[in-house]
Amino acid sequence: PPRSTLFPYTTLFRSTYSFAATVTDSAGAASAAQPLSVTVTSTTITITSGPVFGPWTVGRPFSTTLAAIGGTGSYTFADNGNTLPSWLTVTGAGLLSGTPTATGTFSFTLKATDTQGNVGTKTFSLAINAAPVVNPSPLPQTTSGLSYSQSLTETGGTGSVSWFGLGLPSWLTLSGPNLTGTAPPVTSQTTYGFSVSVSDATGAGGSAQPFTVVVNPPVTITTAALPLATPGQPYSAGLAATGGTGGVSWTYSALPAWLSLSGSILSGTD
């Protein structure tokens, strides 16, 4: 519209200008001042998203309310040409909602129409992530009495992830993705089973992942005595042990000078 001769204006979306008017007749009588105002609105409408607008997780209900600025009066929101994915809808009041059925990035264009028929459009991009899952991985064995520490990993999800242990043995604790504890006393190889699950910032979580930790008894030398040696004759004797985890290594103290060590075999000539 043409610039008013009563007052200038500069506005981006909406500005209200207040002033007073009086009228005076030819005899010089004046009316009381009448307060008036003029609201200047832009025909440009800009759509803004609500407080939550992705990324999000597949299978979790999504909802956010759109807003707009500019134009005149209230707004009616709609899809601008069938661009919404099949699982997502928008109401005239601007409620955008649905439950994603697939992962990926979905782009769509929405429009807002004001009471004067002015239209604003905006294209959005909404990323949908896979549900979080704990990665399966074998946990190493350990030996009774030793400190135990392992870190688990996960993939998928949105935002921060919370970890939950299900049926953890009393000697193990789970803090975030970290398993820690001290292996308990056992007299034979013992397997401890439990499960771990995760959930993300949207509340999505995958199935609990089962794990096992094997605890072995302490390594013990089972050789109680060595055979006699004959002076001047080659000597060889093997030692035996049970328990422990994985391969074992042998060390000796105060070994006679004529004996040497190779693994669990003692040999030499006196």
CSV table of C-alpha atoms in Angstrom, one decimal:
chain,number,residue,atom,x,y,z
A,1,PRO,CA,0.0,0.0,0.0
A,2,PRO,CA,1.1,3.6,-0.4
A,3,ARG,CA,3.1,5.1,2.5
A,4,SER,CA,0.8,7.0,5.0
A,5,THR,CA,1.1,10.7,5.2
A,6,LEU,CA,0.3,10.5,8.9
A,7,PHE,CA,3.2,8.3,9.9
A,8,PRO,CA,6.0,6.3,8.2
A,9,TYR,CA,6.4,2.5,8.7
A,10,THR,CA,9.0,-0.1,8.3
A,11,THR,CA,7.9,-3.7,9.1
A,12,LEU,CA,9.2,-7.2,8.5
A,13,PHE,CA,6.1,-9.2,9.5
A,14,ARG,CA,3.6,-7.3,11.7
A,15,SER,CA,3.8,-3.8,13.3
A,16,THR,CA,1.1,-1.8,15.1
A,17,TYR,CA,1.2,2.0,15.1
A,18,SER,CA,-0.9,4.0,17.6
A,19,PHE,CA,-1.8,7.6,17.3
A,20,ALA,CA,-4.6,10.1,18.1
A,21,ALA,CA,-6.9,12.1,15.8
A,22,THR,CA,-9.0,15.2,16.4
A,23,VAL,CA,-11.4,17.1,14.2
A,24,THR,CA,-12.0,20.9,14.3
A,25,ASP,CA,-14.9,22.8,12.7
A,26,SER,CA,-14.9,26.2,11.0
A,27,ALA,CA,-15.9,27.9,14.2
A,28,GLY,CA,-12.8,26.6,15.9
A,29,ALA,CA,-14.5,23.9,18.0
A,30,ALA,CA,-12.4,20.8,18.4
A,31,SER,CA,-13.4,17.2,19.3
A,32,ALA,CA,-11.8,15.1,21.9
A,33,ALA,CA,-8.8,13.2,20.8
A,34,GLN,CA,-9.7,9.8,19.5
A,35,PRO,CA,-7.0,7.1,20.0
A,36,LEU,CA,-6.5,5.0,16.8
A,37,SER,CA,-4.1,2.3,15.6
A,38,VAL,CA,-3.1,0.8,12.3
A,39,THR,CA,-1.5,-2.6,12.0
A,40,VAL,CA,0.8,-3.2,9.0
A,41,THR,CA,1.3,-6.8,8.1
A,42,SER,CA,3.6,-8.4,5.6
A,43,THR,CA,2.1,-10.8,3.0
A,44,THR,CA,5.3,-12.9,3.4
A,45,ILE,CA,4.5,-16.0,5.5
A,46,THR,CA,7.4,-18.0,7.0
A,47,ILE,CA,6.8,-21.5,8.5
A,48,THR,CA,8.7,-22.5,11.5
A,49,SER,CA,9.0,-26.0,12.9
A,50,GLY,CA,8.0,-27.0,16.5
A,51,PRO,CA,10.4,-27.8,19.4
A,52,VAL,CA,11.1,-31.3,18.1
A,53,PHE,CA,11.9,-31.8,14.4
A,54,GLY,CA,14.1,-34.9,14.1
A,55,PRO,CA,16.1,-36.8,13.7
A,56,TRP,CA,13.9,-39.6,15.0
A,57,THR,CA,13.8,-43.4,15.3
A,58,VAL,CA,11.8,-45.8,13.2
A,59,GLY,CA,8.8,-47.3,15.0
A,60,ARG,CA,8.4,-44.4,17.5
A,61,PRO,CA,5.4,-42.0,17.3
A,62,PHE,CA,6.5,-38.6,16.1
A,63,SER,CA,4.7,-35.4,16.7
A,64,THR,CA,5.4,-31.7,16.5
A,65,THR,CA,3.3,-28.5,16.0
A,66,LEU,CA,4.2,-26.1,13.3
A,67,ALA,CA,4.0,-22.3,13.6
A,68,ALA,CA,4.2,-19.4,11.2
A,69,ILE,CA,4.9,-15.7,11.2
A,70,GLY,CA,3.8,-13.0,8.8
A,71,GLY,CA,0.6,-12.6,6.9
A,72,THR,CA,-2.8,-11.7,8.5
A,73,GLY,CA,-4.9,-13.6,10.9
A,74,SER,CA,-4.7,-17.3,11.6
A,75,TYR,CA,-3.0,-20.0,9.4
A,76,THR,CA,-4.1,-23.2,7.8
A,77,PHE,CA,-1.4,-25.7,7.2
A,78,ALA,CA,-1.3,-28.4,4.5
A,79,ASP,CA,0.9,-30.6,2.4
A,80,ASN,CA,2.1,-28.7,-0.6
A,81,GLY,CA,1.5,-31.2,-3.4
A,82,ASN,CA,1.5,-34.7,-2.0
A,83,THR,CA,5.0,-34.6,-0.7
A,84,LEU,CA,4.5,-36.1,2.7
A,85,PRO,CA,5.6,-39.8,3.2
A,86,SER,CA,2.7,-42.2,3.7
A,87,TRP,CA,3.2,-42.5,7.5
A,88,LEU,CA,3.1,-38.7,8.1
A,89,THR,CA,0.1,-36.3,8.2
A,90,VAL,CA,-0.4,-32.7,8.9
A,91,THR,CA,-3.6,-31.1,10.2
A,92,GLY,CA,-4.9,-27.6,9.3
A,93,ALA,CA,-3.9,-26.5,12.8
A,94,GLY,CA,-0.3,-27.5,12.1
A,95,LEU,CA,0.0,-30.8,14.0
A,96,LEU,CA,2.6,-32.9,12.1
A,97,SER,CA,2.5,-36.5,13.3
A,98,GLY,CA,2.9,-40.2,12.5
A,99,THR,CA,5.0,-43.3,13.2
A,100,PRO,CA,7.9,-43.9,10.8
A,101,THR,CA,7.9,-47.3,9.2
A,102,ALA,CA,11.3,-47.1,7.5
A,103,THR,CA,14.7,-45.6,7.9
A,104,GLY,CA,16.1,-42.9,5.7
A,105,THR,CA,15.8,-39.2,5.1
A,106,PHE,CA,12.4,-37.9,4.1
A,107,SER,CA,12.0,-34.5,2.4
A,108,PHE,CA,8.6,-32.8,2.1
A,109,THR,CA,7.1,-29.3,1.6
A,110,LEU,CA,4.4,-27.8,3.7
A,111,LYS,CA,2.3,-24.6,3.1
A,112,ALA,CA,0.6,-22.1,5.4
A,113,THR,CA,-2.3,-20.0,4.2
A,114,ASP,CA,-3.5,-17.0,6.1
A,115,THR,CA,-7.0,-15.5,6.2
A,116,GLN,CA,-6.2,-13.3,3.3
A,117,GLY,CA,-5.2,-16.1,1.1
A,118,ASN,CA,-1.4,-15.4,1.3
A,119,VAL,CA,0.6,-18.6,1.1
A,120,GLY,CA,4.1,-19.5,2.5
A,121,THR,CA,5.9,-22.7,1.9
A,122,LYS,CA,8.9,-24.5,3.5
A,123,THR,CA,10.7,-27.7,2.6
A,124,PHE,CA,11.7,-29.9,5.6
A,125,SER,CA,14.1,-32.9,5.8
A,126,LEU,CA,13.4,-35.5,8.5
A,127,ALA,CA,16.0,-38.2,9.2
A,128,ILE,CA,14.8,-41.5,10.6
A,129,ASN,CA,17.3,-43.7,12.3
A,130,ALA,CA,17.3,-47.5,12.9
A,131,ALA,CA,16.3,-48.6,16.4
A,132,PRO,CA,19.3,-49.0,18.7
A,133,VAL,CA,20.7,-52.5,19.2
A,134,VAL,CA,23.5,-53.9,21.3
A,135,ASN,CA,26.2,-55.4,19.1
A,136,PRO,CA,26.7,-59.1,19.7
A,137,SER,CA,30.3,-60.0,20.6
A,138,PRO,CA,31.9,-62.9,22.5
A,139,LEU,CA,33.2,-61.8,25.9
A,140,PRO,CA,36.6,-63.1,27.0
A,141,GLN,CA,37.0,-65.6,29.7
A,142,THR,CA,38.6,-64.8,33.0
A,143,THR,CA,40.1,-66.4,36.1
A,144,SER,CA,38.7,-66.5,39.6
A,145,GLY,CA,39.9,-63.5,41.7
A,146,LEU,CA,40.9,-61.3,38.7
A,147,SER,CA,39.4,-57.9,37.9
A,148,TYR,CA,37.2,-58.0,34.9
A,149,SER,CA,36.5,-55.1,32.5
A,150,GLN,CA,34.9,-55.0,29.1
A,151,SER,CA,33.1,-52.4,27.0
A,152,LEU,CA,30.1,-53.2,24.9
A,153,THR,CA,29.0,-51.3,21.7
A,154,GLU,CA,25.7,-50.5,20.1
A,155,THR,CA,24.5,-49.2,16.7
A,156,GLY,CA,21.5,-47.1,15.7
A,157,GLY,CA,19.2,-44.9,17.7
A,158,THR,CA,18.8,-41.2,18.1
A,159,GLY,CA,20.5,-39.0,20.7
A,160,SER,CA,22.0,-40.4,23.9
A,161,VAL,CA,21.6,-44.1,24.7
A,162,SER,CA,20.8,-45.7,28.1
A,163,TRP,CA,22.1,-49.1,29.0
A,164,PHE,CA,20.3,-51.8,31.0
A,165,GLY,CA,21.6,-55.1,32.4
A,166,LEU,CA,19.2,-58.0,32.8
A,167,GLY,CA,20.0,-60.9,35.1
A,168,LEU,CA,23.6,-59.7,35.7
A,169,PRO,CA,25.5,-61.9,38.1
A,170,SER,CA,26.2,-60.3,41.5
A,171,TRP,CA,29.9,-59.8,40.8
A,172,LEU,CA,29.3,-57.8,37.6
A,173,THR,CA,28.0,-54.2,37.2
A,174,LEU,CA,27.0,-52.3,34.1
A,175,SER,CA,27.7,-48.6,33.9
A,176,GLY,CA,26.9,-47.2,30.5
A,177,PRO,CA,28.4,-49.7,28.1
A,178,ASN,CA,31.1,-50.8,30.6
A,179,LEU,CA,31.0,-54.2,32.4
A,180,THR,CA,33.2,-54.3,35.5
A,181,GLY,CA,33.7,-56.6,38.5
A,182,THR,CA,35.9,-59.2,40.2
A,183,ALA,CA,35.5,-62.8,39.1
A,184,PRO,CA,34.2,-64.9,42.0
A,185,PRO,CA,35.8,-68.0,43.5
A,186,VAL,CA,35.0,-71.2,41.5
A,187,THR,CA,36.3,-74.8,41.7
A,188,SER,CA,35.4,-75.6,38.1
A,189,GLN,CA,34.8,-73.7,34.9
A,190,THR,CA,31.5,-71.8,35.4
A,191,THR,CA,29.5,-69.9,32.8
A,192,TYR,CA,27.5,-66.8,33.8
A,193,GLY,CA,24.7,-65.7,31.4
A,194,PHE,CA,22.9,-62.4,31.3
A,195,SER,CA,21.4,-59.9,28.7
A,196,VAL,CA,22.0,-56.2,27.9
A,197,SER,CA,19.5,-53.8,26.2
A,198,VAL,CA,19.6,-50.2,25.2
A,199,SER,CA,17.1,-47.4,24.6
A,200,ASP,CA,17.6,-44.1,22.9
A,201,ALA,CA,16.3,-40.5,23.4
A,202,THR,CA,13.0,-41.3,21.6
A,203,GLY,CA,12.3,-44.3,23.9
A,204,ALA,CA,13.2,-46.8,21.1
A,205,GLY,CA,15.0,-50.0,22.1
A,206,GLY,CA,15.9,-53.3,20.4
A,207,SER,CA,15.7,-56.8,21.8
A,208,ALA,CA,18.0,-57.7,24.7
A,209,GLN,CA,21.3,-59.1,23.6
A,210,PRO,CA,22.4,-62.3,25.5
A,211,PHE,CA,26.0,-62.6,26.7
A,212,THR,CA,28.1,-65.1,28.7
A,213,VAL,CA,31.2,-64.8,30.7
A,214,VAL,CA,33.2,-67.9,31.6
A,215,VAL,CA,35.1,-67.9,34.9
A,216,ASN,CA,37.9,-70.5,35.3
A,217,PRO,CA,39.3,-71.7,38.6
A,218,PRO,CA,42.7,-70.5,39.6
A,219,VAL,CA,45.6,-72.2,37.9
A,220,THR,CA,47.1,-74.9,40.1
A,221,ILE,CA,50.2,-77.1,39.7
A,222,THR,CA,49.2,-80.7,39.9
A,223,THR,CA,52.7,-82.2,39.9
A,224,ALA,CA,53.4,-83.1,43.5
A,225,ALA,CA,56.9,-84.6,43.2
A,226,LEU,CA,59.6,-85.1,40.5
A,227,PRO,CA,61.4,-88.3,39.6
A,228,LEU,CA,64.9,-89.0,41.0
A,229,ALA,CA,67.9,-87.9,38.9
A,230,THR,CA,71.1,-90.0,38.4
A,231,PRO,CA,74.5,-88.3,38.4
A,232,GLY,CA,75.9,-88.0,34.9
A,233,GLN,CA,72.7,-89.2,33.2
A,234,PRO,CA,70.4,-86.9,31.1
A,235,TYR,CA,67.4,-85.9,33.1
A,236,SER,CA,63.9,-84.8,31.9
A,237,ALA,CA,60.7,-84.3,33.8
A,238,GLY,CA,57.4,-82.7,32.8
A,239,LEU,CA,55.2,-80.6,35.1
A,240,ALA,CA,51.4,-80.4,34.8
A,241,ALA,CA,48.8,-77.8,35.9
A,242,THR,CA,45.0,-77.3,35.8
A,243,GLY,CA,42.7,-74.3,35.8
A,244,GLY,CA,43.4,-70.8,34.6
A,245,THR,CA,42.4,-69.2,31.4
A,246,GLY,CA,44.0,-69.9,28.0
A,247,GLY,CA,47.6,-71.0,27.8
A,248,VAL,CA,49.9,-70.9,30.8
A,249,SER,CA,53.5,-69.9,31.1
A,250,TRP,CA,56.0,-71.4,33.5
A,251,THR,CA,58.7,-69.6,35.6
A,252,TYR,CA,61.1,-71.1,38.2
A,253,SER,CA,63.0,-69.7,41.1
A,254,ALA,CA,66.2,-71.1,42.6
A,255,LEU,CA,66.6,-73.5,39.6
A,256,PRO,CA,69.9,-75.6,39.9
A,257,ALA,CA,72.5,-74.6,37.4
A,258,TRP,CA,72.4,-78.0,35.6
A,259,LEU,CA,68.7,-77.8,34.9
A,260,SER,CA,67.1,-75.7,32.1
A,261,LEU,CA,63.5,-74.9,31.4
A,262,SER,CA,61.5,-75.2,28.2
A,263,GLY,CA,57.8,-74.6,28.8
A,264,SER,CA,56.8,-77.2,31.4
A,265,ILE,CA,59.8,-79.5,30.7
A,266,LEU,CA,62.8,-79.5,33.0
A,267,SER,CA,66.0,-81.1,31.5
A,268,GLY,CA,69.7,-81.3,32.1
A,269,THR,CA,72.6,-83.5,33.3
A,270,ASP,CA,73.9,-83.3,36.9
